[in-house]
């Protein structure tokens, strides 16, 4: 049976429009097209569609391209012992399991306590490297939590990322617009800081905007050891 999400992880699985947290009593629904965005109601999904439409299409195109790449399929099976679809499914669970840790880490990484505007200019990025081979891939959900190690943790500007990967510009623009719109609705809101996770073993990137409510002075106090903490959390499989 799949492991239940921690309370903190559920709270960071949120409606992309109104920031409402996921709960057992009122679980969020997932966008049927891209399987990435979550909403608490049809009304919120309709309101956010103008912002989400572009990102939704890009997510679907990326998934379709991966599934049709025979060379990538063969390489993925040889490297990690699972199909691309299975690898994507496991990574989705990995991200959700660590969503609370990712949310806290991006707050510290961008120093949103004092520079909330960094949501529009910088992001947190790191690489996930498998600790397993094709002979011993993670089979159960609980095996996924400790199956990867975190490397190359960095804070980069949008400009640096776009220079290396121009195709990301549209996604940055979409999320920046969501942040600006959230400011119009509530000036105390921080916005949608971005975490970009590189996963070379399946040649994919997980683009994770996490809605952070404010005001800045109520955020957790800045932790200078946040990189070490993130690495340890993933190493030990801790759902904070």
Coordinates of N, CA and C in Angstrom, one line a residue:
X1 N 0.8 -1.2 0.0 CA 0.0 0.0 0.0 C 0.9 1.2 0.0
X2 N 0.6 2.3 -0.8 CA 1.4 3.4 -0.9 C 1.5 4.1 0.5
X3 N 2.6 4.7 0.8 CA 2.8 5.4 2.1 C 2.0 6.7 2.0
X4 N 1.4 7.0 3.1 CA 0.6 8.3 3.1 C 1.6 9.5 3.2
X5 N 1.1 10.6 2.6 CA 1.9 11.8 2.7 C 1.9 12.3 4.1
X6 N 3.1 12.9 4.5 CA 3.1 13.6 5.8 C 2.2 14.8 5.8
X7 N 1.8 15.3 7.0 CA 1.0 16.4 7.1 C 1.6 17.6 6.4
X8 N 2.9 17.8 6.6 CA 3.6 19.0 6.0 C 3.6 18.8 4.4
X9 N 3.8 17.6 3.9 CA 3.8 17.4 2.5 C 2.5 17.7 1.9
X10 N 1.4 17.3 2.6 CA 0.1 17.5 2.1 C -0.2 19.0 2.1
X11 N 0.3 19.8 3.1 CA 0.1 21.2 3.1 C 0.8 21.9 2.0
X12 N 1.9 21.3 1.5 CA 2.6 21.9 0.4 C 2.2 21.4 -1.0
X13 N 1.3 20.4 -1.0 CA 0.6 20.1 -2.2 C -0.7 20.9 -2.2
X14 N -0.6 21.9 -3.1 CA -1.6 23.0 -3.0 C -2.3 23.4 -4.3
X15 N -3.4 24.0 -4.2 CA -4.1 24.5 -5.3 C -3.3 25.6 -6.0
X16 N -3.1 25.5 -7.3 CA -2.3 26.4 -8.0 C -2.9 27.8 -8.1
X17 N -4.2 27.9 -7.8 CA -4.9 29.2 -7.9 C -5.0 29.9 -6.5
X18 N -5.5 29.2 -5.5 CA -5.8 29.8 -4.2 C -5.0 29.4 -3.1
X19 N -4.0 28.5 -3.3 CA -3.0 28.1 -2.3 C -3.6 27.1 -1.3
X20 N -4.9 26.7 -1.5 CA -5.5 25.8 -0.5 C -4.7 24.5 -0.4
X21 N -4.4 24.0 0.8 CA -3.6 22.8 0.9 C -4.4 21.5 0.7
X22 N -3.8 20.5 0.3 CA -4.4 19.2 0.2 C -4.7 18.6 1.6
X23 N -5.8 17.8 1.7 CA -6.2 17.2 2.9 C -6.9 15.9 2.6
X24 N -7.0 15.1 3.6 CA -7.7 13.8 3.4 C -9.2 14.1 3.3
X25 N -9.7 15.2 3.9 CA -11.1 15.5 3.9 C -11.5 16.1 2.5
X26 N -10.6 16.9 2.0 CA -10.8 17.6 0.7 C -9.6 17.5 -0.2
X27 N -9.4 16.3 -0.8 CA -8.2 16.1 -1.6 C -8.2 16.9 -2.9
X28 N -7.0 17.4 -3.3 CA -6.9 18.2 -4.5 C -7.0 17.2 -5.7
X29 N -7.5 17.8 -6.8 CA -7.6 17.1 -8.1 C -6.4 17.5 -9.0
X30 N -6.0 16.6 -9.8 CA -4.9 16.8 -10.7 C -5.3 17.2 -12.1
X31 N -4.6 18.1 -12.8 CA -4.9 18.4 -14.2 C -4.9 17.1 -15.0
X32 N -6.0 16.8 -15.7 CA -6.1 15.6 -16.4 C -5.2 15.5 -17.6
X33 N -4.8 16.7 -18.1 CA -3.9 16.8 -19.3 C -2.5 16.6 -19.0
X34 N -1.9 17.3 -18.0 CA -0.5 17.2 -17.8 C -0.1 16.4 -16.6
X35 N -1.1 16.1 -15.7 CA -0.8 15.3 -14.5 C 0.1 16.0 -13.5
X36 N 0.3 17.3 -13.6 CA 1.3 18.0 -12.8 C 0.6 19.0 -11.8
X37 N -0.3 19.8 -12.3 CA -0.9 20.9 -11.5 C -2.1 20.4 -10.7
X38 N -2.3 21.0 -9.5 CA -3.4 20.5 -8.6 C -4.3 21.7 -8.4
X39 N -5.6 21.3 -8.2 CA -6.6 22.3 -7.9 C -7.7 21.8 -6.9
X40 N -8.2 22.7 -6.2 CA -9.2 22.4 -5.1 C -10.6 22.3 -5.7
X41 N -10.8 23.0 -6.9 CA -12.2 23.0 -7.5 C -12.1 23.3 -9.0
X42 N -13.1 23.0 -9.6 CA -13.2 23.3 -11.1 C -13.1 24.8 -11.3
X43 N -13.7 25.6 -10.4 CA -13.6 27.1 -10.5 C -12.2 27.6 -10.5
X44 N -11.4 27.0 -9.5 CA -10.0 27.5 -9.5 C -9.2 27.0 -10.7
X45 N -9.5 25.9 -11.2 CA -8.8 25.4 -12.4 C -9.1 26.3 -13.6
X46 N -10.4 26.7 -13.7 CA -10.8 27.6 -14.8 C -10.1 29.0 -14.7
X47 N -10.0 29.5 -13.5 CA -9.4 30.8 -13.2 C -7.9 30.8 -13.6
X48 N -7.3 29.6 -13.3 CA -5.8 29.5 -13.5 C -5.4 29.1 -15.0
X49 N -6.4 28.7 -15.8 CA -6.1 28.1 -17.1 C -5.3 29.0 -17.9
X50 N -5.5 30.3 -17.9 CA -4.8 31.3 -18.7 C -3.3 31.2 -18.4
X51 N -3.0 31.0 -17.1 CA -1.6 30.9 -16.6 C -1.0 29.5 -16.9
X52 N -1.9 28.5 -16.7 CA -1.4 27.1 -16.8 C -1.3 26.6 -18.2
X53 N -2.1 27.1 -19.1 CA -2.3 26.6 -20.5 C -0.9 26.3 -21.2
X54 N -0.1 27.3 -21.1 CA 1.2 27.2 -21.8 C 2.1 26.1 -21.2
X55 N 2.2 26.1 -19.9 CA 3.0 25.1 -19.1 C 2.4 23.7 -19.3
X56 N 1.1 23.6 -19.3 CA 0.4 22.3 -19.5 C 0.8 21.7 -20.8
X57 N 0.8 22.5 -21.9 CA 1.1 22.0 -23.2 C 2.6 21.6 -23.3
X58 N 3.5 22.3 -22.7 CA 4.9 21.9 -22.7 C 5.1 20.6 -21.9
X59 N 4.4 20.5 -20.8 CA 4.6 19.2 -20.0 C 4.1 18.0 -20.9
X60 N 3.0 18.2 -21.6 CA 2.5 17.1 -22.4 C 3.4 16.8 -23.6
X61 N 3.9 17.8 -24.2 CA 4.8 17.6 -25.3 C 6.1 16.9 -24.9
X62 N 6.6 17.3 -23.7 CA 7.8 16.6 -23.2 C 7.6 15.2 -22.9
X63 N 6.5 14.8 -22.3 CA 6.2 13.4 -22.0 C 6.0 12.6 -23.3
X64 N 5.3 13.2 -24.2 CA 5.1 12.5 -25.5 C 6.4 12.2 -26.2
X65 N 7.3 13.2 -26.2 CA 8.6 13.0 -26.9 C 9.4 12.0 -26.2
X66 N 9.4 11.9 -24.9 CA 10.2 10.9 -24.2 C 9.6 9.5 -24.5
X67 N 8.3 9.4 -24.5 CA 7.7 8.0 -24.7 C 8.0 7.5 -26.1
X68 N 8.2 8.4 -27.1 CA 8.4 8.0 -28.5 C 9.9 7.9 -28.9
X69 N 10.8 8.1 -27.9 CA 12.2 8.0 -28.2 C 12.7 6.6 -27.9
X70 N 12.8 5.8 -28.9 CA 13.2 4.4 -28.7 C 14.6 4.3 -28.1
X71 N 15.5 5.1 -28.5 CA 16.9 5.1 -27.9 C 16.9 5.4 -26.5
X72 N 16.1 6.4 -26.1 CA 16.0 6.8 -24.7 C 15.4 5.7 -23.9
X73 N 14.4 5.0 -24.4 CA 13.7 3.9 -23.7 C 14.7 2.8 -23.5
X74 N 15.5 2.5 -24.5 CA 16.5 1.4 -24.3 C 17.5 1.8 -23.3
X75 N 18.0 3.1 -23.3 CA 19.0 3.5 -22.4 C 18.5 3.5 -21.0
X76 N 17.3 4.0 -20.8 CA 16.7 4.0 -19.5 C 16.6 2.7 -18.9
X77 N 16.1 1.7 -19.6 CA 16.0 0.3 -19.1 C 17.4 -0.2 -18.7
X78 N 18.4 0.1 -19.6 CA 19.7 -0.5 -19.3 C 20.3 0.2 -18.1
X79 N 20.0 1.5 -17.8 CA 20.6 2.2 -16.8 C 19.9 2.0 -15.4
X80 N 18.6 2.1 -15.4 CA 17.9 2.1 -14.1 C 16.9 0.9 -14.0
X81 N 16.8 0.1 -15.0 CA 16.0 -1.1 -14.9 C 14.5 -0.9 -14.8
X82 N 14.1 0.2 -15.4 CA 12.6 0.5 -15.5 C 12.3 1.3 -16.7
X83 N 11.1 1.3 -17.1 CA 10.6 2.1 -18.2 C 10.6 3.6 -17.9
X84 N 10.6 4.4 -18.9 CA 10.5 5.9 -18.7 C 9.2 6.2 -17.9
X85 N 8.1 5.6 -18.3 CA 6.8 5.9 -17.6 C 6.9 5.5 -16.1
X86 N 7.5 4.4 -15.8 CA 7.7 3.9 -14.4 C 8.6 4.9 -13.7
X87 N 9.7 5.3 -14.4 CA 10.6 6.2 -13.8 C 10.0 7.6 -13.5
X88 N 9.2 8.1 -14.4 CA 8.5 9.3 -14.2 C 7.5 9.2 -13.0
X89 N 6.8 8.1 -13.0 CA 5.8 7.9 -11.9 C 6.5 7.8 -10.5
X90 N 7.7 7.2 -10.5 CA 8.4 7.1 -9.2 C 9.0 8.5 -8.8
X91 N 9.4 9.3 -9.8 CA 9.9 10.6 -9.5 C 8.8 11.6 -9.0
X92 N 7.6 11.4 -9.6 CA 6.4 12.2 -9.1 C 6.2 11.9 -7.6
X93 N 6.3 10.6 -7.2 CA 6.1 10.3 -5.8 C 7.2 10.8 -5.0
X94 N 8.5 10.8 -5.5 CA 9.6 11.3 -4.8 C 9.5 12.8 -4.5
X95 N 9.1 13.5 -5.5 CA 8.9 15.0 -5.4 C 7.8 15.3 -4.3
X96 N 6.7 14.5 -4.4 CA 5.6 14.8 -3.5 C 6.0 14.4 -2.0
X97 N 6.8 13.4 -1.9 CA 7.2 12.9 -0.6 C 8.1 14.0 0.1
X98 N 9.0 14.6 -0.7 CA 9.9 15.7 -0.2 C 9.4 17.1 -0.5
X99 N 8.1 17.3 -0.8 CA 7.6 18.6 -1.1 C 7.8 19.6 0.0
X100 N 7.6 19.2 1.3 CA 7.9 20.1 2.4 C 9.3 20.5 2.5
X101 N 10.2 19.6 2.3 CA 11.7 19.9 2.4 C 12.1 20.8 1.2
X102 N 11.5 20.6 0.0 CA 11.8 21.4 -1.1 C 11.3 22.8 -0.9
X103 N 10.1 22.9 -0.3 CA 9.5 24.2 0.0 C 10.4 25.0 1.0
X104 N 10.8 24.4 2.0 CA 11.7 25.1 3.0 C 13.0 25.4 2.4
X105 N 13.6 24.5 1.6 CA 14.9 24.7 1.0 C 14.9 25.9 0.0
X106 N 13.8 26.0 -0.8 CA 13.8 27.1 -1.8 C 13.6 28.5 -1.0
X107 N 12.9 28.5 0.1 CA 12.8 29.7 0.9 C 14.2 30.1 1.4
X108 N 15.0 29.2 1.9 CA 16.3 29.5 2.4 C 17.2 29.9 1.2
X109 N 17.2 29.1 0.1 CA 18.1 29.3 -1.0 C 17.9 30.7 -1.6
X110 N 16.7 31.2 -1.7 CA 16.5 32.5 -2.3 C 16.4 33.6 -1.3
X111 N 16.5 33.2 0.0 CA 16.4 34.2 1.1 C 15.1 35.0 1.0
X112 N 14.0 34.3 0.8 CA 12.8 34.9 0.6 C 12.3 35.7 1.9
X113 N 12.9 35.4 3.0 CA 12.6 36.1 4.2 C 12.9 37.6 4.1
X114 N 13.9 37.9 3.3 CA 14.3 39.3 3.1 C 14.3 39.8 1.7
X115 N 14.2 38.9 0.7 CA 14.2 39.2 -0.7 C 13.1 38.4 -1.4
X116 N 11.9 38.7 -1.1 CA 10.8 37.9 -1.8 C 10.7 38.1 -3.3
X117 N 11.3 39.2 -3.8 CA 11.3 39.5 -5.2 C 12.2 38.5 -6.0
X118 N 13.0 37.7 -5.2 CA 13.9 36.8 -5.9 C 13.1 35.7 -6.6
X119 N 11.8 35.5 -6.3 CA 11.0 34.6 -7.0 C 11.0 34.9 -8.5
X120 N 11.2 36.1 -8.9 CA 11.1 36.6 -10.3 C 12.5 36.5 -11.0
X121 N 13.5 36.2 -10.3 CA 14.9 36.3 -10.9 C 15.7 35.1 -10.7
X122 N 15.5 34.3 -9.7 CA 16.4 33.2 -9.3 C 15.6 31.9 -9.0
X123 N 16.4 30.8 -9.0 CA 15.7 29.5 -8.7 C 16.8 28.6 -8.0
X124 N 16.2 27.6 -7.3 CA 17.1 26.6 -6.7 C 17.1 25.4 -7.7
X125 N 18.3 24.9 -7.9 CA 18.5 23.7 -8.8 C 19.4 22.7 -8.2
X126 N 19.2 21.4 -8.4 CA 20.1 20.4 -8.0 C 19.9 19.2 -8.9
X127 N 20.8 18.2 -8.8 CA 20.8 17.0 -9.6 C 20.5 15.8 -8.7
X128 N 19.6 14.9 -9.2 CA 19.4 13.6 -8.5 C 20.2 12.5 -9.2
X129 N 21.0 11.8 -8.4 CA 21.8 10.7 -9.0 C 21.4 9.4 -8.3
X130 N 21.0 8.4 -9.1 CA 20.6 7.2 -8.5 C 21.7 6.4 -7.8
X131 N 21.3 5.8 -6.7 CA 22.2 5.0 -5.9 C 22.0 3.5 -6.2
X132 N 21.2 3.3 -7.3 CA 20.9 1.9 -7.7 C 21.3 1.7 -9.1
X133 N 21.2 0.4 -9.5 CA 21.5 0.1 -10.9 C 20.4 -0.7 -11.5
X134 N 20.5 -1.1 -12.8 CA 19.4 -1.8 -13.4 C 19.2 -3.2 -12.7
X135 N 20.1 -3.7 -12.0 CA 20.0 -5.0 -11.3 C 19.2 -4.8 -10.0
X136 N 19.2 -3.6 -9.4 CA 18.5 -3.5 -8.1 C 17.7 -2.2 -8.0
X137 N 16.7 -2.0 -9.0 CA 15.9 -0.7 -8.9 C 15.0 -0.8 -7.8
X138 N 14.6 0.4 -7.3 CA 13.6 0.5 -6.2 C 12.2 0.0 -6.7
X139 N 11.6 -1.0 -6.0 CA 10.4 -1.6 -6.4 C 9.2 -1.0 -5.6
X140 N 9.4 -0.8 -4.3 CA 8.3 -0.3 -3.5 C 8.5 1.2 -3.3
X141 N 7.4 1.8 -2.9 CA 7.4 3.3 -2.7 C 8.5 3.7 -1.6
X142 N 8.5 2.9 -0.6 CA 9.4 3.2 0.5 C 10.9 3.1 0.1
X143 N 11.2 2.4 -1.0 CA 12.5 2.3 -1.5 C 12.9 3.5 -2.3
X144 N 12.0 4.2 -2.8 CA 12.2 5.4 -3.6 C 12.9 6.5 -2.8
X145 N 12.4 6.7 -1.5 CA 12.8 7.8 -0.7 C 14.4 7.9 -0.6
X146 N 15.0 6.8 -0.5 CA 16.5 6.8 -0.3 C 17.2 6.3 -1.6
X147 N 16.6 6.2 -2.7 CA 17.2 5.7 -3.9 C 18.1 6.7 -4.7
X148 N 18.0 8.0 -4.3 CA 18.8 9.0 -5.0 C 19.6 9.8 -4.0
X149 N 20.7 10.4 -4.5 CA 21.4 11.3 -3.7 C 21.4 12.7 -4.4
X150 N 21.5 13.7 -3.6 CA 21.4 15.1 -4.1 C 22.8 15.6 -4.4
X151 N 23.1 16.1 -5.6 CA 24.4 16.7 -5.9 C 24.2 18.0 -6.6
X152 N 25.2 18.8 -6.6 CA 25.3 20.1 -7.4 C 24.2 21.0 -7.1
X153 N 24.0 21.3 -5.8 CA 23.0 22.2 -5.3 C 23.4 23.7 -5.6
X154 N 22.6 24.4 -6.3 CA 23.0 25.8 -6.7 C 21.8 26.7 -6.7
X155 N 22.1 28.0 -6.6 CA 21.1 29.0 -6.8 C 21.5 29.7 -8.1
X156 N 20.7 29.7 -9.1 CA 21.0 30.3 -10.4 C 20.0 31.4 -10.8
X157 N 20.4 32.3 -11.6 CA 19.5 33.3 -12.1 C 18.7 32.7 -13.3
X158 N 17.6 33.2 -13.6 CA 16.8 32.8 -14.7 C 17.7 32.9 -16.0
X159 N 18.4 34.1 -16.1 CA 19.2 34.3 -17.3 C 20.2 33.2 -17.5
X160 N 20.9 32.8 -16.4 CA 21.9 31.7 -16.6 C 21.3 30.4 -17.1
X161 N 20.1 30.1 -16.6 CA 19.4 28.9 -17.0 C 19.0 29.0 -18.5
X162 N 18.5 30.2 -18.8 CA 18.0 30.3 -20.2 C 19.1 30.3 -21.2
X163 N 20.3 30.8 -20.8 CA 21.4 30.7 -21.7 C 21.8 29.3 -22.0
X164 N 21.7 28.4 -21.0 CA 22.0 27.0 -21.2 C 20.9 26.2 -21.8
X165 N 19.7 26.6 -21.5 CA 18.5 25.9 -22.0 C 17.4 26.9 -22.4
X166 N 17.5 27.4 -23.6 CA 16.5 28.4 -24.0 C 15.1 28.0 -23.9
X167 N 14.8 26.7 -24.0 CA 13.4 26.2 -24.0 C 12.7 26.4 -22.7
X168 N 13.5 26.8 -21.6 CA 12.9 27.0 -20.3 C 12.3 28.4 -20.1
X169 N 12.7 29.3 -21.1 CA 12.2 30.7 -20.9 C 10.7 30.8 -20.8
X170 N 10.0 30.0 -21.6 CA 8.5 30.1 -21.6 C 8.0 29.7 -20.2
X171 N 8.6 28.7 -19.6 CA 8.2 28.2 -18.3 C 8.4 29.2 -17.2
X172 N 9.6 29.9 -17.3 CA 9.9 30.9 -16.3 C 8.9 32.1 -16.5
X173 N 8.6 32.4 -17.7 CA 7.7 33.5 -17.9 C 6.3 33.2 -17.3
X174 N 5.9 32.0 -17.5 CA 4.6 31.5 -17.0 C 4.5 31.6 -15.5
X175 N 5.5 31.1 -14.8 CA 5.5 31.1 -13.4 C 5.7 32.5 -12.8
X176 N 6.5 33.3 -13.5 CA 6.7 34.7 -13.0 C 5.3 35.4 -13.1
X177 N 4.6 35.2 -14.2 CA 3.2 35.8 -14.3 C 2.3 35.3 -13.2
X178 N 2.4 34.1 -12.8 CA 1.6 33.6 -11.7 C 2.0 34.3 -10.4
X179 N 3.3 34.5 -10.2 CA 3.7 35.2 -9.0 C 3.2 36.7 -9.0
X180 N 3.3 37.4 -10.1 CA 2.8 38.7 -10.2 C 1.3 38.8 -10.0
X181 N 0.6 37.9 -10.5 CA -0.9 37.8 -10.3 C -1.2 37.6 -8.9
X182 N -0.5 36.7 -8.2 CA -0.7 36.4 -6.8 C -0.5 37.7 -5.9
X183 N 0.5 38.5 -6.3 CA 0.8 39.7 -5.6 C -0.4 40.7 -5.7
X184 N -1.0 40.7 -6.9 CA -2.2 41.6 -7.1 C -3.4 41.2 -6.2
X185 N -3.5 39.9 -6.0 CA -4.6 39.4 -5.2 C -4.3 39.6 -3.7
X186 N -3.1 39.4 -3.3 CA -2.7 39.5 -1.9 C -1.2 40.0 -1.8
X187 N -1.0 41.3 -1.5 CA 0.3 41.8 -1.5 C 1.3 41.2 -0.5
X188 N 0.7 40.4 0.5 CA 1.6 39.7 1.4 C 2.1 38.4 0.9
X189 N 1.5 37.9 -0.2 CA 1.9 36.6 -0.7 C 3.4 36.7 -1.3
X190 N 4.2 35.6 -1.1 CA 5.5 35.6 -1.6 C 5.5 35.3 -3.1
X191 N 4.7 34.2 -3.5 CA 4.6 33.9 -4.9 C 5.0 32.4 -5.1
X192 N 5.6 32.1 -6.3 CA 5.9 30.8 -6.7 C 7.4 30.6 -7.0
X193 N 8.2 30.5 -5.9 CA 9.6 30.2 -6.2 C 9.8 28.8 -6.9
X194 N 10.8 28.7 -7.7 CA 11.0 27.5 -8.5 C 12.2 26.7 -8.0
X195 N 11.9 25.4 -8.0 CA 13.0 24.4 -7.8 C 13.1 23.6 -9.1
X196 N 14.3 23.5 -9.7 CA 14.5 22.8 -10.9 C 15.4 21.6 -10.6
X197 N 14.8 20.4 -10.8 CA 15.6 19.1 -10.5 C 16.0 18.4 -11.8
X198 N 17.3 18.3 -11.9 CA 17.8 17.6 -13.1 C 17.9 16.1 -12.7
X199 N 17.4 15.2 -13.6 CA 17.5 13.8 -13.4 C 18.1 13.1 -14.7
X200 N 19.4 13.1 -14.8 CA 20.1 12.6 -16.0 C 19.7 11.2 -16.3
X201 N 19.5 10.3 -15.3 CA 19.2 8.9 -15.6 C 18.0 8.7 -16.5
X202 N 17.1 9.6 -16.5 CA 15.9 9.5 -17.4 C 15.8 10.7 -18.3
X203 N 16.9 11.5 -18.4 CA 17.0 12.6 -19.2 C 15.8 13.6 -19.1
X204 N 15.5 13.9 -17.9 CA 14.4 14.8 -17.7 C 14.7 15.8 -16.6
X205 N 13.8 16.8 -16.6 CA 13.9 17.9 -15.6 C 12.6 18.1 -15.0
X206 N 12.5 18.1 -13.7 CA 11.3 18.4 -13.0 C 11.3 19.9 -12.6
X207 N 10.3 20.6 -13.1 CA 10.1 22.0 -12.9 C 9.1 22.2 -11.8
X208 N 9.5 22.6 -10.6 CA 8.6 22.6 -9.5 C 8.4 24.0 -8.9
X209 N 7.3 24.7 -9.2 CA 7.0 25.9 -8.5 C 6.1 25.6 -7.3
X210 N 6.5 26.2 -6.1 CA 5.8 25.9 -4.9 C 5.2 27.2 -4.4
X211 N 3.9 27.3 -4.2 CA 3.3 28.5 -3.7 C 3.6 28.8 -2.3
X212 N 4.2 30.0 -2.0 CA 4.6 30.3 -0.6 C 3.8 31.5 -0.2
X213 N 3.0 31.4 0.9 CA 2.3 32.5 1.4 C 3.1 33.3 2.3
X214 N 2.8 34.6 2.5 CA 3.6 35.5 3.4 C 2.8 35.8 4.6
X215 N 3.2 37.0 5.2 CA 4.3 37.9 4.7 C 5.7 37.4 5.0
X216 N 6.7 38.0 4.4 CA 8.1 37.5 4.6 C 8.5 37.3 6.0
X217 N 8.1 38.3 6.9 CA 8.6 38.2 8.3 C 8.0 37.0 9.0
X218 N 7.0 36.3 8.5 CA 6.5 35.2 9.2 C 7.0 33.9 8.6
X219 N 8.0 34.0 7.7 CA 8.6 32.7 7.2 C 9.6 32.2 8.2
X220 N 10.0 30.9 8.1 CA 10.9 30.3 8.9 C 12.3 31.1 8.9
X221 N 12.9 31.2 10.0 CA 14.2 32.0 10.1 C 15.2 31.4 9.1
X222 N 16.0 32.2 8.5 CA 17.0 31.7 7.5 C 18.0 30.8 8.1
X223 N 18.3 29.7 7.5 CA 19.2 28.6 8.0 C 20.4 28.6 7.0
X224 N 21.6 29.0 7.5 CA 22.8 28.9 6.7 C 23.2 27.5 6.2
X225 N 22.8 26.5 6.9 CA 23.2 25.1 6.6 C 22.1 24.4 5.8
X226 N 21.3 25.2 5.0 CA 20.2 24.6 4.3 C 20.6 23.6 3.3
X227 N 21.8 23.8 2.6 CA 22.2 22.8 1.7 C 22.5 21.4 2.3
X228 N 23.2 21.5 3.4 CA 23.6 20.3 4.2 C 22.3 19.6 4.7
X229 N 21.4 20.4 5.1 CA 20.1 19.8 5.6 C 19.3 19.1 4.6
X230 N 19.3 19.7 3.4 CA 18.6 19.1 2.3 C 19.2 17.7 1.9
X231 N 20.5 17.8 1.8 CA 21.3 16.5 1.5 C 21.0 15.4 2.5
X232 N 21.1 15.8 3.8 CA 20.9 14.8 4.8 C 19.4 14.2 4.8
X233 N 18.5 15.1 4.6 CA 17.1 14.7 4.6 C 16.9 13.6 3.5
X234 N 17.4 13.9 2.3 CA 17.2 12.9 1.2 C 18.0 11.7 1.5
X235 N 19.2 11.8 2.0 CA 20.1 10.7 2.3 C 19.4 9.7 3.3
X236 N 18.7 10.3 4.3 CA 18.1 9.5 5.3 C 16.6 9.1 5.0
X237 N 16.1 9.7 4.0 CA 14.7 9.4 3.6 C 13.7 10.0 4.6
X238 N 13.9 11.2 5.0 CA 13.1 11.9 6.0 C 12.0 12.7 5.4
X239 N 10.8 12.5 5.7 CA 9.7 13.4 5.3 C 9.4 14.3 6.4
X240 N 9.8 15.6 6.3 CA 9.7 16.5 7.4 C 8.3 17.1 7.4

